[in-house]
Amino acid sequence: MSVAVSTKRFQFFPYLISLLIVLFIGFVASLVTRPEIAGWYSTLKKPSFNPPPWLFAPVWTAIYIMIATAAYLVWKHRSRKPVYIIARSIYFIQLILNFSWSIVFFGMHQIAAAAVVIILLWLSIVVNINWFNKFSRTASWLLVPYLLWVSFASILNMSIYFLNR
């Protein structure tokens, strides 16, 4: 006897867990990032389109909520099928890359290495969108603002690299 997974009904605790995972990653990364904003980061030459530091926290918070919501929508279709396992694996890879960028850029002050990480992150988001779309169009669309923000962050990262070589 198989148990069908309900994809219609909202499940609070799985959604909360999804939110907590993503927000925890963002919070831990911010512990490395925040002290460097007024310190090391303030000493770097930045392009004219560099946003003010206060903008990053609300943008990332909104994006993290969208990422968690997308993951929850895909989780509702969970199974042992390879398509789900691959989608879940890609999701966690992009989360690891997301977390790693802050460590490499702000924690290690490695701007060029961070550019490599953010390019890998961008690619993983594109792949993540594609795989999430196999389960939920809404989930895939929820990742588009993330892709756009990381696209902007990639240009910013590369600009900072070239201005500070």
mmCIF file with all atom_site columns, C-alpha atoms in Angstrom, residues 104-161:
data_model
loop_
_atom_site.group_PDB
_atom_site.id
_atom_site.type_symbol
_atom_site.label_atom_id
_atom_site.label_alt_id
_atom_site.label_comp_id
_atom_site.label_asym_id
_atom_site.label_entity_id
_atom_site.label_seq_id
_atom_site.pdbx_PDB_ins_code
_atom_site.Cartn_x
_atom_site.Cartn_y
_atom_site.Cartn_z
_atom_site.occupancy
_atom_site.B_iso_or_equiv
_atom_site.pdbx_formal_charge
_atom_site.auth_seq_id
_atom_site.auth_comp_id
_atom_site.auth_asym_id
_atom_site.auth_atom_id
_atom_site.pdbx_PDB_model_num
ATOM 1  C CA . VAL A 1 104 ? 35.356 33.407 0.621   1.00 0.00 ? 104 VAL A CA 1
ATOM 2  C CA . PHE A 1 105 ? 34.616 37.080 -0.128  1.00 0.00 ? 105 PHE A CA 1
ATOM 3  C CA . PHE A 1 106 ? 34.154 38.606 3.319   1.00 0.00 ? 106 PHE A CA 1
ATOM 4  C CA . GLY A 1 107 ? 35.792 36.044 5.578   1.00 0.00 ? 107 GLY A CA 1
ATOM 5  C CA . MET A 1 108 ? 38.883 35.246 3.508   1.00 0.00 ? 108 MET A CA 1
ATOM 6  C CA . HIS A 1 109 ? 39.048 38.525 1.511   1.00 0.00 ? 109 HIS A CA 1
ATOM 7  C CA . GLN A 1 110 ? 39.548 36.497 -1.671  1.00 0.00 ? 110 GLN A CA 1
ATOM 8  C CA . ILE A 1 111 ? 37.746 38.551 -4.305  1.00 0.00 ? 111 ILE A CA 1
ATOM 9  C CA . ALA A 1 112 ? 38.890 36.489 -7.316  1.00 0.00 ? 112 ALA A CA 1
ATOM 10 C CA . ALA A 1 113 ? 38.067 33.183 -5.633  1.00 0.00 ? 113 ALA A CA 1
ATOM 11 C CA . ALA A 1 114 ? 34.681 34.615 -4.641  1.00 0.00 ? 114 ALA A CA 1
ATOM 12 C CA . ALA A 1 115 ? 34.085 35.454 -8.321  1.00 0.00 ? 115 ALA A CA 1
ATOM 13 C CA . VAL A 1 116 ? 34.613 31.779 -9.157  1.00 0.00 ? 116 VAL A CA 1
ATOM 14 C CA . VAL A 1 117 ? 32.220 30.751 -6.369  1.00 0.00 ? 117 VAL A CA 1
ATOM 15 C CA . ILE A 1 118 ? 29.538 33.202 -7.491  1.00 0.00 ? 118 ILE A CA 1
ATOM 16 C CA . ILE A 1 119 ? 29.764 32.009 -11.102 1.00 0.00 ? 119 ILE A CA 1
ATOM 17 C CA . LEU A 1 120 ? 29.295 28.433 -9.864  1.00 0.00 ? 120 LEU A CA 1
ATOM 18 C CA . LEU A 1 121 ? 26.423 29.668 -7.701  1.00 0.00 ? 121 LEU A CA 1
ATOM 19 C CA . TRP A 1 122 ? 24.812 31.382 -10.711 1.00 0.00 ? 122 TRP A CA 1
ATOM 20 C CA . LEU A 1 123 ? 25.104 28.190 -12.768 1.00 0.00 ? 123 LEU A CA 1
ATOM 21 C CA . SER A 1 124 ? 23.675 26.100 -9.923  1.00 0.00 ? 124 SER A CA 1
ATOM 22 C CA . ILE A 1 125 ? 20.684 28.453 -9.626  1.00 0.00 ? 125 ILE A CA 1
ATOM 23 C CA . VAL A 1 126 ? 19.979 28.097 -13.360 1.00 0.00 ? 126 VAL A CA 1
ATOM 24 C CA . VAL A 1 127 ? 20.120 24.305 -13.003 1.00 0.00 ? 127 VAL A CA 1
ATOM 25 C CA . ASN A 1 128 ? 18.034 24.488 -9.806  1.00 0.00 ? 128 ASN A CA 1
ATOM 26 C CA . ILE A 1 129 ? 15.329 26.482 -11.606 1.00 0.00 ? 129 ILE A CA 1
ATOM 27 C CA . ASN A 1 130 ? 15.239 23.886 -14.367 1.00 0.00 ? 130 ASN A CA 1
ATOM 28 C CA . TRP A 1 131 ? 14.924 20.948 -11.969 1.00 0.00 ? 131 TRP A CA 1
ATOM 29 C CA . PHE A 1 132 ? 12.399 22.652 -9.678  1.00 0.00 ? 132 PHE A CA 1
ATOM 30 C CA . ASN A 1 133 ? 10.271 23.345 -12.752 1.00 0.00 ? 133 ASN A CA 1
ATOM 31 C CA . LYS A 1 134 ? 9.808  19.572 -13.140 1.00 0.00 ? 134 LYS A CA 1
ATOM 32 C CA . PHE A 1 135 ? 7.788  19.709 -9.888  1.00 0.00 ? 135 PHE A CA 1
ATOM 33 C CA . SER A 1 136 ? 6.324  23.204 -9.670  1.00 0.00 ? 136 SER A CA 1
ATOM 34 C CA . ARG A 1 137 ? 6.321  26.158 -12.051 1.00 0.00 ? 137 ARG A CA 1
ATOM 35 C CA . THR A 1 138 ? 5.742  28.418 -9.069  1.00 0.00 ? 138 THR A CA 1
ATOM 36 C CA . ALA A 1 139 ? 8.831  27.023 -7.325  1.00 0.00 ? 139 ALA A CA 1
ATOM 37 C CA . SER A 1 140 ? 10.969 27.666 -10.385 1.00 0.00 ? 140 SER A CA 1
ATOM 38 C CA . TRP A 1 141 ? 9.651  31.240 -10.759 1.00 0.00 ? 141 TRP A CA 1
ATOM 39 C CA . LEU A 1 142 ? 10.305 31.933 -7.081  1.00 0.00 ? 142 LEU A CA 1
ATOM 40 C CA . LEU A 1 143 ? 14.012 31.404 -7.822  1.00 0.00 ? 143 LEU A CA 1
ATOM 41 C CA . VAL A 1 144 ? 14.143 33.968 -10.644 1.00 0.00 ? 144 VAL A CA 1
ATOM 42 C CA . PRO A 1 145 ? 14.645 37.015 -8.343  1.00 0.00 ? 145 PRO A CA 1
ATOM 43 C CA . TYR A 1 146 ? 17.480 35.044 -6.716  1.00 0.00 ? 146 TYR A CA 1
ATOM 44 C CA . LEU A 1 147 ? 19.069 34.492 -10.122 1.00 0.00 ? 147 LEU A CA 1
ATOM 45 C CA . LEU A 1 148 ? 18.679 38.188 -10.997 1.00 0.00 ? 148 LEU A CA 1
ATOM 46 C CA . TRP A 1 149 ? 20.200 39.330 -7.693  1.00 0.00 ? 149 TRP A CA 1
ATOM 47 C CA . VAL A 1 150 ? 23.114 36.893 -8.025  1.00 0.00 ? 150 VAL A CA 1
ATOM 48 C CA . SER A 1 151 ? 23.587 38.120 -11.603 1.00 0.00 ? 151 SER A CA 1
ATOM 49 C CA . PHE A 1 152 ? 23.911 41.659 -10.265 1.00 0.00 ? 152 PHE A CA 1
ATOM 50 C CA . ALA A 1 153 ? 26.154 40.461 -7.418  1.00 0.00 ? 153 ALA A CA 1
ATOM 51 C CA . SER A 1 154 ? 28.370 38.672 -9.954  1.00 0.00 ? 154 SER A CA 1
ATOM 52 C CA . ILE A 1 155 ? 28.869 41.888 -11.913 1.00 0.00 ? 155 ILE A CA 1
ATOM 53 C CA . LEU A 1 156 ? 29.529 43.737 -8.664  1.00 0.00 ? 156 LEU A CA 1
ATOM 54 C CA . ASN A 1 157 ? 32.026 41.078 -7.508  1.00 0.00 ? 157 ASN A CA 1
ATOM 55 C CA . MET A 1 158 ? 33.906 41.225 -10.822 1.00 0.00 ? 158 MET A CA 1
ATOM 56 C CA . SER A 1 159 ? 33.891 45.044 -10.808 1.00 0.00 ? 159 SER A CA 1
ATOM 57 C CA . ILE A 1 160 ? 35.329 45.137 -7.300  1.00 0.00 ? 160 ILE A CA 1
ATOM 58 C CA . TYR A 1 161 ? 37.972 42.636 -8.363  1.00 0.00 ? 161 TYR A CA 1
#
